[in-house]
Coordinates of C-alpha atoms in Angstrom, one line a residue:
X1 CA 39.5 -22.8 -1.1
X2 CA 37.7 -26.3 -1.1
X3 CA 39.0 -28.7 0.8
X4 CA 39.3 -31.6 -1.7
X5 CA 42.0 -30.1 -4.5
X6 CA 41.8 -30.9 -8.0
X7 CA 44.8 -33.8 -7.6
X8 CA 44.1 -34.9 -11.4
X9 CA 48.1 -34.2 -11.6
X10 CA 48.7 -36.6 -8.4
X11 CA 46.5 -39.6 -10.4
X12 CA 47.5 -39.0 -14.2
X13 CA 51.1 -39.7 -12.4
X14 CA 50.6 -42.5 -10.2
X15 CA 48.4 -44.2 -13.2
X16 CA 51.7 -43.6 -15.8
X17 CA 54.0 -45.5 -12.9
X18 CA 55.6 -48.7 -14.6
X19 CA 55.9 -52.1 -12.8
X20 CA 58.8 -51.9 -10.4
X21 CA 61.4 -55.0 -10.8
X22 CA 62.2 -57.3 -8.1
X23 CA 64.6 -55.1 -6.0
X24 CA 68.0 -55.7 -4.7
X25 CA 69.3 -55.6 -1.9
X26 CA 69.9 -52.4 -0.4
X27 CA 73.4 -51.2 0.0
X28 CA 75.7 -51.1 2.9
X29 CA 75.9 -48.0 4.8
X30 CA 77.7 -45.1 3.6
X31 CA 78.1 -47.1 0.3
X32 CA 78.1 -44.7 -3.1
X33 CA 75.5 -46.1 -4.3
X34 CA 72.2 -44.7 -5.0
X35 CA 69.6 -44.9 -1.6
X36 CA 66.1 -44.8 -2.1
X37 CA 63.2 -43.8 -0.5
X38 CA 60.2 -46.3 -1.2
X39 CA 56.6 -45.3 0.4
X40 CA 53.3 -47.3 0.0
X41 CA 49.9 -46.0 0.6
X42 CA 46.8 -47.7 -0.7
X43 CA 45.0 -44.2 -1.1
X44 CA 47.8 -41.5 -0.9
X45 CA 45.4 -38.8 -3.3
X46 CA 42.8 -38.8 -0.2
X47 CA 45.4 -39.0 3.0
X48 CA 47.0 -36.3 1.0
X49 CA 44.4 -34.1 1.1
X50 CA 43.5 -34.8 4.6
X51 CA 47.0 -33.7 5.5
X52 CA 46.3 -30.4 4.0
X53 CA 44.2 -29.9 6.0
X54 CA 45.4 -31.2 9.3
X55 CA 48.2 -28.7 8.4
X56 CA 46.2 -25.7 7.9
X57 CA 44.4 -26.4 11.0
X58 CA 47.4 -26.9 13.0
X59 CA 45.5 -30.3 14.1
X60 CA 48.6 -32.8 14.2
X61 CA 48.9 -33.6 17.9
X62 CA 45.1 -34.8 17.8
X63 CA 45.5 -37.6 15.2
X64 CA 46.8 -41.1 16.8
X65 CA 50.5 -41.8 16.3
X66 CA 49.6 -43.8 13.2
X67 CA 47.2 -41.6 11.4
X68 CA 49.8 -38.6 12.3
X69 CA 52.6 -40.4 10.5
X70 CA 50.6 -41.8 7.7
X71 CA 49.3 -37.9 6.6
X72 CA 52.7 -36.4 7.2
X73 CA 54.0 -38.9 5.2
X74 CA 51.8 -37.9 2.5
X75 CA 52.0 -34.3 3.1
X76 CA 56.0 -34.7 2.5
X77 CA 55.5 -36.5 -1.0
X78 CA 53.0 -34.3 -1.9
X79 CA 55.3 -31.1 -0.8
X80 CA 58.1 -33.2 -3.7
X81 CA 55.2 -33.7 -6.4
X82 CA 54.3 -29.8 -6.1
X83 CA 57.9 -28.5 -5.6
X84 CA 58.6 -28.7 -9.8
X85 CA 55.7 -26.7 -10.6
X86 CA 54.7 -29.0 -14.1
X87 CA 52.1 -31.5 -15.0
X88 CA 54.6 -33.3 -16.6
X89 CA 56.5 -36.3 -15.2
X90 CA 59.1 -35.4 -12.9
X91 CA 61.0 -37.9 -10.7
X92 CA 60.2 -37.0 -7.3
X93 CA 63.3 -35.2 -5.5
X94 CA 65.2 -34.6 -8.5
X95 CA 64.9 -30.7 -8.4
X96 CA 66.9 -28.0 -10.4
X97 CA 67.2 -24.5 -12.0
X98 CA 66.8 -26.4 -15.0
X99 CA 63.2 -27.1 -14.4
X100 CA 62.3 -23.4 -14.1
X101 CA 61.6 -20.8 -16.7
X102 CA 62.4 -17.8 -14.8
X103 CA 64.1 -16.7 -11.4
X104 CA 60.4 -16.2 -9.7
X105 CA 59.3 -20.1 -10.6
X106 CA 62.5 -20.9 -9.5
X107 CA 62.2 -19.5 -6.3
X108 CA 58.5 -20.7 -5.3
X109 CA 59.3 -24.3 -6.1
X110 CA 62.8 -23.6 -3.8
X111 CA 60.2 -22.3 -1.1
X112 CA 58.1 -26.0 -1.4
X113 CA 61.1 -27.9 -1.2
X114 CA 63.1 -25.8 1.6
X115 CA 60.4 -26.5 4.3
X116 CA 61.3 -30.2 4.4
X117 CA 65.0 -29.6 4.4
X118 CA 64.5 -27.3 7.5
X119 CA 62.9 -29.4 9.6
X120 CA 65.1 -31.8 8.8
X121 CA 68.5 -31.8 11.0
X122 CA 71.6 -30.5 9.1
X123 CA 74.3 -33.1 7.3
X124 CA 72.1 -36.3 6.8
X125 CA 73.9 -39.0 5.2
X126 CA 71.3 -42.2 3.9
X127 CA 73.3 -45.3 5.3
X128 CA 70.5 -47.7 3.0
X129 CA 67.1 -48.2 1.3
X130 CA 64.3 -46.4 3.9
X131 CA 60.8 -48.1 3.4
X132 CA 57.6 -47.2 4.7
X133 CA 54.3 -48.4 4.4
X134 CA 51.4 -45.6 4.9
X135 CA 51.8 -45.4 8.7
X136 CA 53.2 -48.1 9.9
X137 CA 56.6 -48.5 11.3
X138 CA 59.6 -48.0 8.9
X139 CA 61.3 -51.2 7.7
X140 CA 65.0 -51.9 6.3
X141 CA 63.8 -54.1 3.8
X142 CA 62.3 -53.7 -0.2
X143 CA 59.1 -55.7 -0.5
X144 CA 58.1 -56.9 -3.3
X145 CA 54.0 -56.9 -4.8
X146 CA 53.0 -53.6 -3.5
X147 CA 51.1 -51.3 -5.9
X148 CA 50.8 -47.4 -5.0
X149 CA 54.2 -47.0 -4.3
X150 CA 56.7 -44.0 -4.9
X151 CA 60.0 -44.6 -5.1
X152 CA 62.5 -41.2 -4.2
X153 CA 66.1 -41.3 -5.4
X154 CA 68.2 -40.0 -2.3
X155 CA 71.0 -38.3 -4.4
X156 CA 69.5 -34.6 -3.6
X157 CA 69.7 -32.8 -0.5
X158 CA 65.7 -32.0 -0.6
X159 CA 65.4 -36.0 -1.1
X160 CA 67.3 -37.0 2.1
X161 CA 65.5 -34.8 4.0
X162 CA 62.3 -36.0 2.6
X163 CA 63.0 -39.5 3.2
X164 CA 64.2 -38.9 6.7
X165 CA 61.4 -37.3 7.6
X166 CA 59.4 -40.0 6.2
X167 CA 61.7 -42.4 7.8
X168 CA 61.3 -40.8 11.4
X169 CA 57.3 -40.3 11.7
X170 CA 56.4 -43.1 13.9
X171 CA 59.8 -44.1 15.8
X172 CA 60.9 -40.6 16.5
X173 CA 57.4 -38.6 16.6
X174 CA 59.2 -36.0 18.7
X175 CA 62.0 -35.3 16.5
X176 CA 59.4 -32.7 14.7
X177 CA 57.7 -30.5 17.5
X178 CA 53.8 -30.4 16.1
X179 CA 53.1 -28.6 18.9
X180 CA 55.8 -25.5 18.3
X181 CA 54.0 -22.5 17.3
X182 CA 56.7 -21.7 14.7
X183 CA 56.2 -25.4 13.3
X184 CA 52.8 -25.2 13.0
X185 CA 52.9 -22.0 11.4
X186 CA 55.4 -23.4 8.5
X187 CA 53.3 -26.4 8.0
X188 CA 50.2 -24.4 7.4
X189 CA 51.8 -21.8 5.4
X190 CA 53.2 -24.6 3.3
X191 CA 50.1 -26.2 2.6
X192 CA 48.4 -23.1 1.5
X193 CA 51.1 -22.7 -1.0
X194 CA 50.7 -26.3 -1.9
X195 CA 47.2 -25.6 -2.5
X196 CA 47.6 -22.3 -4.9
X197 CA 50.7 -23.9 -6.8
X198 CA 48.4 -27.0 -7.3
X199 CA 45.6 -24.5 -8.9
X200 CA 48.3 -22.2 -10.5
X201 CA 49.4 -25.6 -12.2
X202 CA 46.4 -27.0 -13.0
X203 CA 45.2 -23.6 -14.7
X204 CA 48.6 -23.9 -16.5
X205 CA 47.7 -27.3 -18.1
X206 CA 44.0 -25.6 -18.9
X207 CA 46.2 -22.7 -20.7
X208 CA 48.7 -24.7 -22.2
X209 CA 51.3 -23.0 -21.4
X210 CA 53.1 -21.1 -18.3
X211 CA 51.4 -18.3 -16.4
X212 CA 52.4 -15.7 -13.9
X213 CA 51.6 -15.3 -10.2
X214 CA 49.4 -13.2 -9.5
X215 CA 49.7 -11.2 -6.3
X216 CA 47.8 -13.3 -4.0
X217 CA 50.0 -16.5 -4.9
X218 CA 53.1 -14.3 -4.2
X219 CA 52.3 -12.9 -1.1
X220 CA 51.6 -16.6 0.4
X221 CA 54.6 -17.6 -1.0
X222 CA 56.2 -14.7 0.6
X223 CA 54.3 -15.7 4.0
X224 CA 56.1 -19.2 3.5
X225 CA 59.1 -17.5 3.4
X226 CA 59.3 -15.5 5.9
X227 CA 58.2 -18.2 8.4
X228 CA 60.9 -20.0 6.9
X229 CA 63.2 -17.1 7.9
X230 CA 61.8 -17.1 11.3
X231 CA 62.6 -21.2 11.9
X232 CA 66.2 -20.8 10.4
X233 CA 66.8 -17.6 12.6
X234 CA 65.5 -19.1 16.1
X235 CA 67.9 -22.6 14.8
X236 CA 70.6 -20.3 14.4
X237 CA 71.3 -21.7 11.0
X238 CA 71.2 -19.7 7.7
X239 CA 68.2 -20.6 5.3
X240 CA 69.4 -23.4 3.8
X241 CA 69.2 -24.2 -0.4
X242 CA 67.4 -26.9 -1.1
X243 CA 68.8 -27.7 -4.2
X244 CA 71.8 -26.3 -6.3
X245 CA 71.0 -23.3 -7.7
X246 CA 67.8 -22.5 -5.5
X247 CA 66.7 -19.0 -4.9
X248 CA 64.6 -17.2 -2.7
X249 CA 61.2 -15.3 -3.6
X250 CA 62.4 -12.3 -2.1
X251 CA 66.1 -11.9 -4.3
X252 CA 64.2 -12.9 -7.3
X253 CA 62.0 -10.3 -6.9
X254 CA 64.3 -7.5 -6.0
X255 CA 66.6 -8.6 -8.7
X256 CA 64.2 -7.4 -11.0
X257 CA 63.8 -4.2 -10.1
X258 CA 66.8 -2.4 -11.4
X259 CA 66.0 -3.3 -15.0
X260 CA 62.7 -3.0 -14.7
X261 CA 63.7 0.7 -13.4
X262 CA 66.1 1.5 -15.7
X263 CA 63.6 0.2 -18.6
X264 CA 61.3 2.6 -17.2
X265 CA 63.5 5.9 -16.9
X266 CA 64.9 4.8 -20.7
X267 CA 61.5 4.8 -21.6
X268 CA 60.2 8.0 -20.1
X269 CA 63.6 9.9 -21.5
X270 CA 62.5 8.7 -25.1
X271 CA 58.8 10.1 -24.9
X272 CA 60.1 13.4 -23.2
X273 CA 62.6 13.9 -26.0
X274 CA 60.0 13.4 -28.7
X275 CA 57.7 15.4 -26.9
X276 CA 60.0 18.3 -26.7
X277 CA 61.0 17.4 -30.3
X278 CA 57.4 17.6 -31.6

């Protein structure tokens, strides 16, 4: 695997971002309004894939409190840009069965998203616009004349974990353990995945239309999983849903097994009737 990806997805994006309006100002807590996540980073394509990584390494704990912030910042974003599985332009956060084909897509973009809900805490509420600036601390106000920003609509539960993680980096290093085996492990296992769903789309673009996984890219989705499995079970929490109408790798695959069995013994029946016919 090389260790720069092919982010031309990440950049074609970024370039197609229009102007941003002077904001208002952000809402009251626990307002109904829509809360946003806004992050700037003057080079978020190369801190990205730095974060990769820093992630498959297990390396956190040796970057400075700055650095560490500013890549897991950009290894959150990226885990949102990935979690669709398209080249096309999806609003970041905004995930759904509707954006997936069939049960198994549906599942591995669940498994991108779910690692940021779980290592979130459980029940966040936004109480107003969260904005950070690649690592520095996070501020409670919009500024204005920034360029290579993303902006993250907090109306989804993989969103509000996103932005709190985001949020969280550099005032509260400690409320994600990088030194926890388990943690590590999830982090690298998600960046692998990040990595083959980035090919898997890219090749997908190339083709021009939607291809299966191939057994490699499932089982390190499955990995992710099952580490995810592991976290929830030693939180004593069920695995959470990232998104209405997330499933898991694991269901989607077993759910297909009993047609694709029945299809099979209808099919064998037919040929041994004809056989004994002919």
């Amino acid at each position: 695997m090389p260790d720069y990806l092919p982010f031309w997805w990440w950049k074609w994006w970024q370039g197609h971002q229009q102007p941003k309006p002077a904001p208002t100002p952000a809402p009251i807590p626990h307002s109904s309004s829509l809360f946003r996540w806004m992050h700037q980073d003057r080079d978020l394509t190369t801190v990205g894939a730095a974060a990769l990584q820093t992630a498959k390494r297990g390396t956190w704990m040796t970057l400075d409190k700055k650095n560490r912030a500013r890549q897991f910042r950009a290894f959150v974003v990226m885990s949102l840009r990935i979690a669709p599985l398209s080249w096309r332009q999806v609003p970041l956060g905004q995930l759904g069965p509707h954006l997936y084909s069939t049960p198994e897509r549906n599942a591995a973009g669940s498994a991108i998203a779910r690692t940021l809900v779980l290592l979130a805490p459980d029940n966040i509420r936004p109480g107003s616009d969260i904005v950070t600036n690649e690592g520095d601390p996070t501020q409670g106000t919009i500024e204005t004349g920034i360029i290579h920003a993303v902006t993250i609509l907090l109306v989804t539960v993989v969103a509000i974990a996103a932005a709190y993680l985001g949020g969280i980096a550099v005032q509260s290093i400690h409320a994600i353990n990088f030194d926890d085996e388990i943690t590590k492990r999830l982090l690298a296992a998600q960046a692998r995945s990040m990595e083959i769903l980035s090919l898997h789309v890219e090749r997908e673009r190339i083709a021009g239309h939607e291809l299966p996984f191939d057994e490699t890219e499932r089982s390190m989705l499955l990995a992710l999983e099952d580490v995810q499995r592991r976290l929830a079970t030693q939180r004593h929490r069920p695995l959470p849903s990232p998104f209405q109408g997330a499933t898991e790798l694991v269901k989607a695959t077993t759910s297909f097994l009993p047609m694709a069995l029945l299809v099979f013994a209808a099919f064998f029946l037919i040929k041994h009737h004809d056989e004994r016919r002919s």
